[in-house]
Coordinates of C-alpha atoms in Angstrom, one line a residue:
Chain P
M1 CA -269.5 10.0 -82.1
K2 CA -268.3 8.0 -85.2
L3 CA -266.1 11.0 -86.2
F4 CA -264.6 11.1 -82.7
I5 CA -263.8 7.4 -82.7
L6 CA -262.4 7.5 -86.2
T7 CA -260.3 10.6 -85.3
V8 CA -258.8 8.9 -82.2
M9 CA -258.1 5.7 -84.3
N10 CA -256.4 7.8 -86.8
G11 CA -254.4 9.6 -84.1
M12 CA -253.4 6.3 -82.7
T13 CA -252.2 5.1 -86.1
L14 CA -250.1 8.2 -86.5
A15 CA -248.9 7.8 -83.0
A16 CA -247.7 4.3 -83.8
L17 CA -245.8 5.6 -86.8
Y18 CA -244.4 8.5 -84.8
F19 CA -243.2 6.0 -82.1
L20 CA -241.4 3.8 -84.6
V21 CA -239.6 6.7 -86.1
A22 CA -238.9 8.4 -82.7
S23 CA -237.8 5.4 -80.7
G24 CA -234.8 5.0 -83.0
F25 CA -234.0 8.8 -82.7
T26 CA -234.1 8.6 -79.0
L27 CA -232.1 5.5 -78.7
V28 CA -229.2 7.1 -80.8
F29 CA -229.4 10.4 -78.7
G30 CA -229.7 8.6 -75.4
L31 CA -226.5 6.6 -76.1
M32 CA -224.4 8.8 -78.4
R33 CA -225.7 12.3 -77.5
N34 CA -226.0 12.7 -81.2
V35 CA -229.1 14.7 -82.3
N36 CA -229.4 13.0 -85.7
L37 CA -231.2 15.5 -87.8
A38 CA -230.9 13.2 -90.7
H39 CA -233.3 10.8 -89.1
G40 CA -236.2 12.1 -91.2
S41 CA -234.1 11.5 -94.4
L42 CA -233.6 7.9 -93.3
Y43 CA -237.3 7.5 -93.0
L44 CA -237.9 8.8 -96.4
L45 CA -234.9 7.0 -98.0
G46 CA -236.1 3.8 -96.4
A47 CA -239.6 4.3 -97.9
Y48 CA -238.1 4.9 -101.3
V49 CA -235.8 1.9 -101.2
G50 CA -238.7 -0.3 -99.9
F51 CA -240.9 0.9 -102.6
N52 CA -238.3 0.0 -105.3
V53 CA -237.7 -3.4 -103.8
A54 CA -241.4 -4.1 -103.4
D55 CA -242.1 -2.9 -107.0
W56 CA -239.2 -5.1 -108.4
T57 CA -239.9 -8.3 -106.5
G58 CA -243.5 -7.9 -106.2
S59 CA -243.5 -8.7 -102.4
W60 CA -244.5 -6.0 -100.0
F61 CA -242.8 -7.9 -97.2
L62 CA -239.5 -8.0 -99.0
G63 CA -240.1 -4.1 -99.3
V64 CA -240.5 -3.8 -95.6
A65 CA -237.4 -5.9 -94.9
A66 CA -235.4 -3.8 -97.5
G67 CA -236.5 -0.6 -95.8
F68 CA -235.1 -1.9 -92.5
L69 CA -231.9 -3.6 -93.5
G70 CA -231.1 -0.9 -96.1
M71 CA -231.3 1.8 -93.5
A72 CA -229.7 -0.2 -90.8
V73 CA -226.6 -0.6 -93.2
V74 CA -226.7 3.1 -94.1
G75 CA -226.9 3.8 -90.3
A76 CA -223.8 1.5 -89.5
I77 CA -221.7 3.2 -92.3
L78 CA -222.6 6.7 -91.0
Q79 CA -221.6 5.7 -87.6
V80 CA -218.4 4.1 -88.6
V81 CA -217.2 6.5 -91.3
I82 CA -218.4 9.8 -89.8
F83 CA -219.6 9.9 -86.3
R84 CA -216.7 7.6 -84.8
R85 CA -214.2 10.4 -86.0
M86 CA -215.8 13.1 -84.0
Q87 CA -216.7 11.3 -80.7
G88 CA -217.8 13.6 -78.0
Q89 CA -218.3 16.7 -80.2
D90 CA -222.0 16.7 -80.0
L91 CA -222.5 20.0 -81.7
R92 CA -220.3 19.2 -84.7
Q93 CA -222.0 15.7 -85.2
T94 CA -225.4 17.4 -85.2
L95 CA -224.1 19.9 -87.9
V96 CA -222.9 17.1 -89.9
T97 CA -226.2 15.5 -89.8
I98 CA -227.8 18.6 -91.0
G99 CA -225.5 18.7 -94.0
L100 CA -226.3 15.1 -94.7
S101 CA -230.1 15.7 -94.6
I102 CA -229.6 18.7 -97.0
V103 CA -227.7 16.6 -99.5
M104 CA -229.9 13.4 -99.0
A105 CA -233.1 15.4 -99.6
D106 CA -231.9 16.8 -102.7
L107 CA -230.4 13.5 -104.1
M108 CA -233.6 11.9 -103.4
L109 CA -235.5 14.5 -105.3
A110 CA -233.0 14.0 -108.0
V111 CA -233.6 10.1 -108.1
W112 CA -237.1 9.8 -107.2
G113 CA -238.6 13.0 -108.5
G114 CA -241.3 15.0 -106.9
N115 CA -244.0 12.4 -107.4
T116 CA -246.1 10.8 -104.7
Y117 CA -245.7 7.1 -104.4
Q118 CA -248.2 4.6 -102.9
F119 CA -247.5 1.1 -101.9
D120 CA -249.8 -2.0 -102.5
P121 CA -249.9 -4.0 -99.4
P122 CA -250.9 -7.7 -99.7
S123 CA -254.6 -7.9 -100.3
W124 CA -255.3 -9.8 -97.2
L125 CA -254.0 -6.9 -95.2
S126 CA -256.2 -4.3 -97.0
G127 CA -259.9 -3.7 -96.7
P128 CA -262.0 -2.5 -93.8
V129 CA -262.8 -4.1 -90.5
Q130 CA -266.0 -3.4 -88.6
L131 CA -265.1 -2.1 -85.1
M132 CA -268.5 -1.3 -83.8
T133 CA -272.0 -2.1 -84.7
A134 CA -273.9 0.9 -83.3
P135 CA -272.9 3.2 -84.9
V136 CA -271.3 1.3 -87.6
V137 CA -267.6 2.1 -87.5
K138 CA -265.3 0.5 -90.0
Y139 CA -261.6 1.0 -90.1
P140 CA -258.8 -0.2 -92.5
L141 CA -257.4 -3.5 -91.4
Y142 CA -253.9 -2.3 -92.5
R143 CA -253.9 0.5 -90.0
L144 CA -254.9 -1.8 -87.2
V145 CA -252.1 -4.1 -88.1
L146 CA -249.6 -1.1 -88.1
L147 CA -250.8 -0.2 -84.6
A148 CA -250.4 -3.7 -83.5
S149 CA -246.9 -4.0 -85.1
A150 CA -245.9 -0.8 -83.4
I151 CA -247.0 -2.1 -79.9
V152 CA -245.1 -5.4 -80.7
I153 CA -241.9 -3.5 -81.7
G154 CA -242.2 -1.3 -78.6
V155 CA -242.6 -4.3 -76.3
G156 CA -239.6 -5.9 -78.3
L157 CA -237.5 -2.9 -77.7
W158 CA -238.4 -2.8 -74.1
L159 CA -237.5 -6.5 -73.7
L160 CA -234.2 -6.0 -75.7
L161 CA -233.3 -3.0 -73.5
N162 CA -234.4 -4.4 -70.0
K163 CA -234.0 -8.2 -70.3
T164 CA -231.0 -8.9 -72.6
R165 CA -227.1 -8.5 -72.3
I166 CA -226.8 -6.1 -75.1
G167 CA -229.8 -4.0 -73.8
M168 CA -228.0 -3.9 -70.3
M169 CA -224.9 -2.5 -72.2
I170 CA -226.9 0.0 -74.1
R171 CA -228.6 1.3 -70.9
A172 CA -225.2 1.4 -69.1
G173 CA -223.9 3.4 -72.0
V174 CA -226.8 5.8 -71.7
D175 CA -225.9 6.4 -68.2
D176 CA -222.2 6.5 -68.2
R177 CA -220.2 5.8 -71.4
G178 CA -216.8 6.1 -69.8
M179 CA -217.5 3.6 -67.1
L180 CA -218.9 1.1 -69.6
A181 CA -215.7 1.4 -71.8
A182 CA -213.7 1.0 -68.7
S183 CA -215.4 -2.3 -67.7
G184 CA -214.2 -3.8 -70.9
V185 CA -217.1 -3.4 -73.2
N186 CA -216.5 -2.6 -76.8
V187 CA -218.4 0.7 -76.8
Q188 CA -217.8 1.2 -80.5
R189 CA -219.5 -1.9 -81.4
I190 CA -222.5 -1.0 -79.1
F191 CA -222.7 2.4 -80.8
T192 CA -222.7 0.9 -84.2
I193 CA -225.4 -1.6 -83.3
T194 CA -227.6 1.0 -81.7
F195 CA -227.3 3.3 -84.7
A196 CA -228.0 0.6 -87.1
L197 CA -231.0 -0.4 -85.1
G198 CA -232.3 3.2 -84.8
A199 CA -231.8 3.9 -88.6
G200 CA -233.4 0.6 -89.4
L201 CA -236.4 1.4 -87.4
A202 CA -236.7 4.8 -89.4
G203 CA -236.5 2.7 -92.6
F204 CA -239.0 0.2 -91.5
A205 CA -241.4 3.0 -90.5
G206 CA -240.9 4.6 -93.9
V207 CA -242.2 1.6 -95.6
V208 CA -245.1 0.8 -93.3
G209 CA -245.9 4.4 -92.9
G210 CA -245.7 5.1 -96.6
T211 CA -248.1 2.3 -97.1
A212 CA -250.6 3.7 -94.7
L213 CA -250.3 7.3 -95.9
S214 CA -247.9 8.0 -99.0
I215 CA -244.3 9.0 -99.7
A216 CA -243.4 12.3 -101.2
P217 CA -240.6 14.9 -100.8
G218 CA -241.1 16.8 -97.6
E219 CA -242.0 13.8 -95.5
D220 CA -238.5 13.8 -94.2
T221 CA -239.2 17.2 -92.6
R222 CA -242.5 16.1 -91.1
Y223 CA -241.1 13.1 -89.4
L224 CA -238.0 15.0 -88.3
L225 CA -240.3 17.4 -86.5
A226 CA -242.5 14.5 -85.1
S227 CA -239.4 12.8 -83.8
L228 CA -238.0 16.1 -82.3
V229 CA -241.3 16.9 -80.5
V230 CA -241.9 13.3 -79.4
V231 CA -238.5 13.0 -77.9
I232 CA -238.7 16.5 -76.2
V233 CA -242.0 15.7 -74.7
G234 CA -241.2 12.1 -73.8
G235 CA -237.8 12.6 -72.6
M236 CA -234.4 11.9 -74.4
G237 CA -233.2 8.4 -74.4
S238 CA -236.3 6.8 -73.1
V239 CA -238.3 4.3 -75.3
T240 CA -241.2 4.5 -72.8
G241 CA -241.1 8.2 -73.0
A242 CA -241.2 8.0 -76.9
A243 CA -244.3 5.9 -76.6
I244 CA -246.1 8.3 -74.3
G245 CA -244.8 11.5 -76.4
A246 CA -245.9 9.8 -79.6
T247 CA -249.4 9.0 -78.2
L248 CA -249.8 12.6 -77.1
I249 CA -248.6 14.1 -80.2
G250 CA -250.4 11.8 -82.6
L251 CA -253.7 12.3 -80.9
A252 CA -253.2 16.0 -80.5
E253 CA -252.4 16.4 -84.2
Q254 CA -255.4 14.4 -85.5
L255 CA -257.9 15.8 -83.0
G256 CA -256.6 19.3 -83.8
L257 CA -256.9 18.5 -87.5
V258 CA -260.6 17.6 -87.2
Y259 CA -261.9 20.1 -84.6
S260 CA -259.8 23.3 -85.3
P261 CA -258.3 22.7 -88.7
T262 CA -256.2 25.8 -89.1
Y263 CA -254.8 25.9 -85.5
G264 CA -253.7 22.1 -85.3
V265 CA -250.0 22.7 -85.0
V266 CA -250.6 25.0 -82.1
Y267 CA -251.5 22.0 -79.8
T268 CA -248.4 20.1 -80.7
F269 CA -246.5 23.2 -79.8
L270 CA -248.4 23.9 -76.6
I271 CA -247.8 20.3 -75.4
M272 CA -244.0 20.9 -75.9
V273 CA -244.2 24.2 -74.1
V274 CA -246.2 22.9 -71.2
V275 CA -243.8 19.8 -70.8
L276 CA -240.8 22.0 -71.0
A277 CA -242.2 24.4 -68.3
F278 CA -242.8 21.7 -65.8
R279 CA -240.4 19.0 -66.7
P280 CA -237.6 20.3 -68.9
Q281 CA -236.1 16.8 -69.2
G282 CA -239.2 15.4 -70.6
I283 CA -242.0 13.2 -69.1
M284 CA -239.7 10.1 -68.7
G285 CA -236.3 11.8 -69.1
K286 CA -233.7 11.7 -66.3
A287 CA -232.3 15.1 -65.2
A288 CA -229.0 15.8 -66.8
Chain X
M1 CA -220.2 23.5 -76.6
S2 CA -218.3 26.8 -76.6
W3 CA -216.5 29.1 -78.9
T4 CA -213.9 31.7 -77.7
A5 CA -214.6 34.8 -79.7
T6 CA -211.8 37.0 -80.7
G7 CA -211.3 40.6 -79.8
A8 CA -213.5 40.3 -76.8
A9 CA -210.8 41.6 -74.3
P10 CA -212.1 44.6 -72.3
K11 CA -210.7 47.7 -73.7
P12 CA -210.3 51.0 -71.8
A13 CA -213.1 53.6 -72.6
T14 CA -213.5 56.3 -75.2
P15 CA -210.7 57.2 -77.5
A16 CA -209.4 53.5 -77.7
W17 CA -212.0 52.6 -80.3
M18 CA -210.2 54.8 -82.9
K19 CA -207.2 52.6 -82.4
T20 CA -209.0 49.5 -83.4
I21 CA -209.6 50.9 -86.9
R22 CA -207.1 49.6 -89.4
P23 CA -206.4 50.5 -93.1
Q24 CA -208.3 47.5 -94.3
H25 CA -211.4 48.4 -92.5
V26 CA -211.4 51.8 -94.2
L27 CA -210.8 50.1 -97.5
V28 CA -213.7 47.7 -97.0
L29 CA -216.1 50.5 -96.1
L30 CA -215.1 52.4 -99.1
F31 CA -215.5 49.4 -101.3
L32 CA -218.9 48.8 -100.0
I33 CA -220.0 52.4 -100.4
A34 CA -218.7 52.6 -104.0
Y35 CA -219.9 49.2 -105.1
P36 CA -223.3 50.2 -106.5
L37 CA -221.9 53.1 -108.4
V38 CA -220.1 50.6 -110.6
A39 CA -222.3 47.4 -110.4
S40 CA -225.4 46.7 -112.4
P41 CA -228.7 46.7 -110.7
F42 CA -228.6 42.9 -110.6
W43 CA -225.2 42.9 -108.8
T44 CA -226.4 45.7 -106.5
V45 CA -229.6 44.2 -105.3
Q46 CA -229.6 40.3 -106.0
I47 CA -225.9 39.9 -104.9
G48 CA -225.0 43.0 -102.8
A49 CA -228.2 43.8 -100.8
Q50 CA -229.2 40.2 -100.6
S51 CA -225.8 39.2 -99.0
L52 CA -226.2 42.1 -96.7
F53 CA -229.5 41.2 -95.1
L54 CA -229.0 37.5 -95.2
G55 CA -225.7 38.4 -93.3
V56 CA -227.7 40.4 -90.9
I57 CA -230.0 37.4 -90.2
A58 CA -227.0 35.1 -89.9
L59 CA -225.4 37.6 -87.6
S60 CA -228.1 37.3 -85.3
L61 CA -227.4 33.4 -85.1
M62 CA -223.7 34.1 -84.8
F63 CA -224.4 36.4 -81.8
L64 CA -226.3 33.7 -80.0
A65 CA -224.0 30.8 -81.0
G66 CA -220.6 32.6 -80.9
Y67 CA -221.1 34.6 -77.7
G68 CA -224.0 32.7 -76.0
G69 CA -223.2 29.2 -77.0
M70 CA -226.8 28.7 -78.1
V71 CA -227.2 27.4 -81.7
S72 CA -230.7 28.6 -82.5
L73 CA -232.2 27.3 -85.7
S74 CA -235.3 29.8 -85.5
Q75 CA -233.6 33.0 -86.5
M76 CA -235.1 32.8 -90.0
T77 CA -238.3 32.1 -88.3
V78 CA -238.0 35.3 -86.3
A79 CA -237.2 37.2 -89.4
G80 CA -240.2 35.6 -91.2
V81 CA -242.5 36.7 -88.3
A82 CA -241.4 40.3 -88.8
G83 CA -242.0 39.9 -92.5
Y84 CA -245.5 38.3 -91.9
M85 CA -246.4 41.0 -89.4
V86 CA -245.6 43.8 -91.7
A87 CA -247.8 42.1 -94.3
V88 CA -250.7 41.6 -91.7
F89 CA -250.6 45.2 -90.2
G90 CA -249.5 47.0 -93.4
T91 CA -250.8 46.8 -96.9
N92 CA -250.7 43.9 -99.4
S93 CA -252.5 42.9 -102.4
T94 CA -253.7 39.4 -101.6
H95 CA -255.2 39.3 -98.2
P96 CA -255.7 42.8 -96.7
L97 CA -256.2 42.9 -93.0
F98 CA -255.3 46.1 -91.2
G99 CA -253.9 48.2 -93.9
W100 CA -251.9 50.4 -91.7
P101 CA -249.2 52.7 -93.1
L102 CA -245.7 51.5 -93.0
W103 CA -244.5 53.8 -90.2
A104 CA -247.0 52.1 -87.9
A105 CA -246.7 48.6 -89.2
V106 CA -242.9 48.4 -89.1
P107 CA -242.3 49.1 -85.4
I108 CA -245.2 46.8 -84.4
A109 CA -243.8 44.1 -86.7
I110 CA -240.3 44.5 -85.1
V111 CA -241.9 44.5 -81.5
I112 CA -243.9 41.3 -82.2
A113 CA -240.9 39.5 -83.9
T114 CA -238.7 40.5 -80.9
A115 CA -241.4 39.4 -78.4
F116 CA -241.6 36.1 -80.3
A117 CA -237.7 35.6 -80.1
T118 CA -237.9 36.4 -76.3
L119 CA -240.5 33.6 -76.0
I120 CA -238.3 31.3 -77.9
G121 CA -235.6 32.2 -75.5
I122 CA -237.9 31.7 -72.4
I123 CA -238.8 28.2 -73.8
S124 CA -235.3 27.0 -74.9
V125 CA -233.4 28.1 -71.8
R126 CA -235.3 25.5 -69.9
T127 CA -232.7 23.1 -71.2
A128 CA -229.3 23.7 -72.7
G129 CA -226.6 22.7 -74.9
I130 CA -227.5 20.5 -77.7
Y131 CA -231.3 20.6 -76.7
T132 CA -231.3 24.2 -78.0
I133 CA -230.9 23.0 -81.5
M134 CA -233.8 20.5 -81.1
I135 CA -236.2 22.8 -79.4
T136 CA -235.6 25.9 -81.8
L137 CA -235.8 23.5 -84.9
A138 CA -239.1 22.1 -83.7
I139 CA -240.3 25.7 -83.2
G140 CA -239.2 26.7 -86.5
V141 CA -240.7 23.8 -88.4
A142 CA -244.0 24.1 -86.4
A143 CA -244.2 27.8 -87.3
F144 CA -243.9 26.8 -91.1
Y145 CA -246.7 24.3 -90.7
F146 CA -248.8 26.8 -88.8
A147 CA -248.4 29.5 -91.4
Q148 CA -249.1 27.0 -94.1
Q149 CA -252.3 25.7 -92.5
N150 CA -253.7 28.9 -91.1
Y151 CA -255.7 31.0 -93.6
E152 CA -257.5 33.4 -91.2
I153 CA -254.4 35.5 -90.4
F154 CA -251.5 34.0 -92.5
N155 CA -253.4 33.3 -95.7
G156 CA -252.2 29.7 -95.7
H157 CA -250.2 28.4 -98.6
S158 CA -250.0 31.3 -100.8
G159 CA -249.1 33.9 -98.0
F160 CA -249.0 37.5 -98.8
A161 CA -247.8 39.3 -102.1
G162 CA -247.6 42.8 -103.2
L163 CA -246.0 44.3 -100.2
P164 CA -245.0 48.0 -100.7
G165 CA -241.5 48.9 -100.2
P166 CA -240.8 51.9 -97.9
V167 CA -241.1 55.3 -99.5
G168 CA -239.9 58.5 -97.8
F169 CA -237.6 61.5 -98.2
G170 CA -238.7 61.8 -101.8
M171 CA -237.4 58.3 -102.7
D172 CA -238.5 54.9 -103.4
W173 CA -236.3 52.7 -101.1
R174 CA -236.9 49.7 -103.1
A175 CA -235.1 51.1 -106.2
P176 CA -231.7 49.2 -106.5
M177 CA -229.4 51.9 -105.2
P178 CA -231.4 53.2 -102.3
F179 CA -232.2 49.6 -101.2
Y180 CA -228.5 48.7 -101.3
Y181 CA -227.6 51.6 -99.1
M182 CA -230.5 50.9 -96.7
S183 CA -229.2 47.3 -96.4
L184 CA -225.6 48.5 -96.0
A185 CA -226.6 50.9 -93.3
V186 CA -228.7 48.2 -91.5
A187 CA -225.8 45.7 -91.8
A188 CA -223.3 48.2 -90.7
L189 CA -225.4 49.2 -87.6
S190 CA -226.1 45.6 -86.6
Y191 CA -222.4 44.7 -87.1
L192 CA -221.2 47.4 -84.9
A193 CA -223.9 46.8 -82.3
V194 CA -222.8 43.2 -82.1
V195 CA -219.2 44.3 -81.8
Y196 CA -220.1 46.7 -79.1
L197 CA -222.3 44.4 -77.2
A198 CA -219.6 41.7 -77.2
R199 CA -217.2 44.0 -75.5
S200 CA -219.9 45.4 -73.0
T201 CA -220.6 44.0 -69.6
F202 CA -223.5 42.1 -70.9
G203 CA -221.4 40.6 -73.7
L204 CA -218.7 39.5 -71.3
T205 CA -221.0 38.1 -68.9
L206 CA -222.7 36.1 -71.8
Q207 CA -219.5 34.8 -73.0
A208 CA -218.6 33.8 -69.4
I209 CA -221.9 32.0 -69.2
R210 CA -221.1 30.2 -72.4
D211 CA -217.8 29.0 -70.9
N212 CA -219.0 28.0 -67.6
A213 CA -222.7 28.6 -66.8
R214 CA -222.4 26.8 -63.4
R215 CA -219.6 28.9 -62.1
M216 CA -221.5 32.3 -63.3
N217 CA -224.6 31.0 -61.5
A218 CA -222.5 30.4 -58.4
L219 CA -221.1 34.0 -58.6
G220 CA -224.6 35.4 -58.5
F221 CA -225.3 36.0 -62.1
N222 CA -228.8 35.4 -63.4
V223 CA -227.8 32.9 -66.2
N224 CA -231.3 32.3 -67.7
L225 CA -232.0 36.0 -67.8
H226 CA -228.8 36.8 -69.7
R227 CA -229.7 34.1 -72.2
V228 CA -233.2 35.3 -72.6
V229 CA -231.9 38.8 -73.2
A230 CA -229.5 37.5 -75.8
H231 CA -232.3 35.8 -77.7
A232 CA -234.2 39.1 -77.6
V233 CA -231.2 41.0 -78.9
A234 CA -230.7 38.4 -81.6
G235 CA -234.4 38.6 -82.4
L236 CA -234.3 42.3 -82.9
I237 CA -231.5 42.0 -85.3
A238 CA -233.1 39.1 -87.2
A239 CA -236.4 41.0 -87.4
I240 CA -234.9 43.9 -89.0
G241 CA -233.1 41.7 -91.4
G242 CA -236.5 40.0 -92.1
L243 CA -238.0 43.2 -93.1
L244 CA -235.4 43.9 -95.7
Y245 CA -235.8 40.2 -97.0
V246 CA -239.6 40.6 -97.7
W247 CA -239.2 44.1 -99.0
M248 CA -236.8 42.9 -101.6
N249 CA -239.1 40.1 -102.6
G250 CA -242.3 42.1 -102.1
R251 CA -243.9 39.0 -100.7
V252 CA -244.0 36.6 -97.7
S253 CA -245.2 32.9 -97.8
P254 CA -244.6 29.7 -95.8
G255 CA -241.8 29.2 -98.2
T256 CA -239.9 32.0 -96.7
I257 CA -239.8 30.2 -93.3
D258 CA -239.6 26.7 -94.7
I259 CA -236.9 24.3 -93.4
G260 CA -234.8 25.2 -96.4
P261 CA -234.2 28.8 -95.6
V262 CA -234.0 28.0 -91.9
I263 CA -231.1 25.8 -92.6
D264 CA -229.6 28.2 -95.1
I265 CA -229.0 30.7 -92.3
L266 CA -227.2 28.2 -90.3
V267 CA -225.1 27.3 -93.4
I268 CA -224.3 30.8 -94.0
A269 CA -223.1 31.4 -90.4
V270 CA -221.2 28.2 -90.2
I271 CA -219.5 28.6 -93.7
G272 CA -218.4 32.1 -92.8
G273 CA -217.5 31.4 -89.2
L274 CA -219.1 31.7 -85.8
R275 CA -216.1 33.3 -84.0
H276 CA -216.4 36.8 -85.4
P277 CA -219.3 39.1 -86.5
I278 CA -217.8 39.4 -89.8
G279 CA -218.1 35.7 -90.4
P280 CA -221.8 35.5 -91.3
F281 CA -221.4 38.3 -94.0
I282 CA -218.6 36.4 -95.6
G283 CA -220.8 33.3 -95.6
A284 CA -223.7 35.2 -97.0
V285 CA -221.7 36.6 -99.9
L286 CA -220.4 33.2 -100.9
F287 CA -223.7 31.6 -100.4
V288 CA -225.5 34.2 -102.7
L289 CA -222.7 34.0 -105.3
M290 CA -223.1 30.2 -105.4
K291 CA -226.9 30.4 -105.4
N292 CA -226.9 32.7 -108.4
F293 CA -224.0 31.0 -110.3
A294 CA -224.3 27.4 -109.6
I295 CA -226.3 27.1 -112.7
D296 CA -223.0 27.5 -114.6
L297 CA -221.2 24.8 -112.4
I298 CA -224.0 22.2 -112.2
S299 CA -227.7 22.0 -113.0
P300 CA -229.6 24.5 -110.9
E301 CA -231.9 21.9 -109.4
R302 CA -228.9 20.4 -107.6
F303 CA -227.8 23.5 -105.8
N304 CA -228.7 22.1 -102.6
T305 CA -226.4 19.1 -103.1
L306 CA -223.6 21.6 -103.8
I307 CA -224.2 23.8 -100.9
G308 CA -224.9 20.7 -98.6
L309 CA -221.4 19.3 -99.6
I310 CA -219.7 22.6 -99.0
F311 CA -221.3 22.8 -95.6
L312 CA -220.3 19.2 -94.7
A313 CA -216.6 20.0 -96.0
I314 CA -216.5 23.1 -93.8
V315 CA -217.9 21.3 -90.7
L316 CA -215.6 18.4 -91.2
V317 CA -212.4 20.4 -92.2
S318 CA -212.5 23.8 -90.5
P319 CA -215.1 24.1 -87.7
D320 CA -214.5 27.8 -87.7
G321 CA -215.6 28.3 -91.2
L322 CA -213.6 30.3 -93.8
L323 CA -212.5 32.6 -91.0
G324 CA -210.9 29.6 -89.4
L325 CA -209.3 28.6 -92.6
W326 CA -207.9 32.1 -93.2
R327 CA -206.5 32.2 -89.7
L328 CA -204.9 28.8 -90.2
A329 CA -203.4 29.8 -93.5
S330 CA -201.9 33.1 -92.2
D331 CA -200.6 31.3 -89.1
R332 CA -199.0 28.8 -91.4
L333 CA -197.5 31.6 -93.4
K334 CA -196.3 33.6 -90.4
A335 CA -194.9 30.3 -89.0
A336 CA -193.0 29.6 -92.2
G337 CA -191.7 33.2 -92.1
L338 CA -190.4 32.9 -88.5
N339 CA -188.9 29.6 -89.4
G340 CA -189.4 27.0 -86.8
S341 CA -192.0 28.6 -84.5
T342 CA -195.3 26.9 -84.7
G343 CA -198.5 28.7 -85.4
R344 CA -201.5 28.8 -83.2
Q345 CA -203.2 25.4 -83.1
W346 CA -206.6 26.6 -84.4
G347 CA -207.4 23.0 -85.2
N348 CA -207.6 22.1 -81.6
N349 CA -210.1 24.7 -80.7
S350 CA -213.0 24.6 -78.4
W351 CA -215.4 22.9 -80.9
R352 CA -213.4 19.7 -80.4
N353 CA -212.9 19.9 -76.7
N354 CA -215.3 20.8 -74.1
N355 CA -218.6 19.6 -75.4
G356 CA -220.2 20.2 -71.9
K357 CA -220.1 16.5 -70.7

């Protein structure tokens, strides 16, 4: 019973992390039809940048801010310098992101080496919290905060998309880019903002995820896979879908890891196949 | 998302194939046959044979992408499945399971890998276009994690070592020269098979589906079935390439199907060019040469930066790879020679237009 509760909590923590990474991925895909395969690299780079800033300033919160802002700037630069030049050529854009991820992974290895890094969160955020008295179940406070912050950010994104003017423009852009441009909206600016927001979320997730777990080379691939599967399962371009997909995948991964260790990945794969069989557009996706 | 492949025009039957052979084809073939007679064992196997079988695996991607419009990133995974299966069913020194002789293990490995590729096809044709990349990449990465964490069958992190090479007709086929000729024979047969398929009814239908799936559907063609069959054919080619891959190394491990090698196959195919079956082989030669000699240019650890930048440059400058650059250059030359007439505008090819909405 205790093991089950802890596994579910671990699954939810992982889901929170997957949601943070995948929501940026799905926003960018939904609006620009760009499968940003460098998204995992942005996660890892954000984590490294956040680590250096936190190490340098001694403030974990500045590290989180640096991870978000740093990657938002990188995302905006990528959008303006590269993707704007090949508008509408989605395959070519995707190939470019693959090239970028190869180069970024290698350069990060050159700069930060193959070591594993661990953050020090503020002391009042660490330490265990008692969840239940019988049986006694304790859980790290930091992971609960991570879960809560993912929910807050998820609600925030939903509000941004559904209740603000810019969110209205982004949603309109997802549905019909041409019509949005024709009605006088500066679509390029919307693209840049969305790309920066998506990349920033990946960087933010890098720091908070690196604190909960650790940062090491190869994490970029892991979170890229998570983003891909979450978005395929949840539906492209839907933030709600990303939340549902992240919950399913996070829980499946942790439960699989505990109850059938050598076949854990198969559950992730099966969820993807079942969703594709019955809803090729994903759980919350709209038919193309 | 579509490519127009060259040389795909329907040709009248039998004797016409003789007419398509040009002097340069004979020269290339003679060079390839004579090559190991003059090259050292290192150049024969590490450069020659490796380029050939990496080219075969990349050829399977070219077939899917160039003629089917489906960019699949799981071709290396299919090749790896064939390698893993020949280790599981055949003999190896680390984790013996079945211990069948090669003549039994090889066919079953090829059948399983082809079935796996067909399954990938069935899954990925549920969606189309750019989604294919996402799904096939997800399958490839998931397969890597699965092979890494499963110890019962796949022997986890360490995989299998000590795989015997094929022996027969009084020869050890893993010795440099026999291995080279075996790779050359496989490469030549796969190449001819793809050239033939592209001009067959099936290939033409596939190319028509790539160009306009909706219209072909309306004309009564089973679009998804053609796509699945294309995945199966490409899977068969990749599986045979994968066998050569593990025979050369004598081992197969999760590292064989890690995201690095998976992307390498895409890099090889794109650098060479996805328009013609010769592209993947050109890309493979360049890739293998760089992999072996990048040490002299930059530090060996930064090979990925170099290959990544070259890949980026190719995608940004010449979407048709080196083949596209070659055509562009020869068109320019012809245009200059003809004084005034403009060359074909390869720059404005289908990569840039027509991205399927």
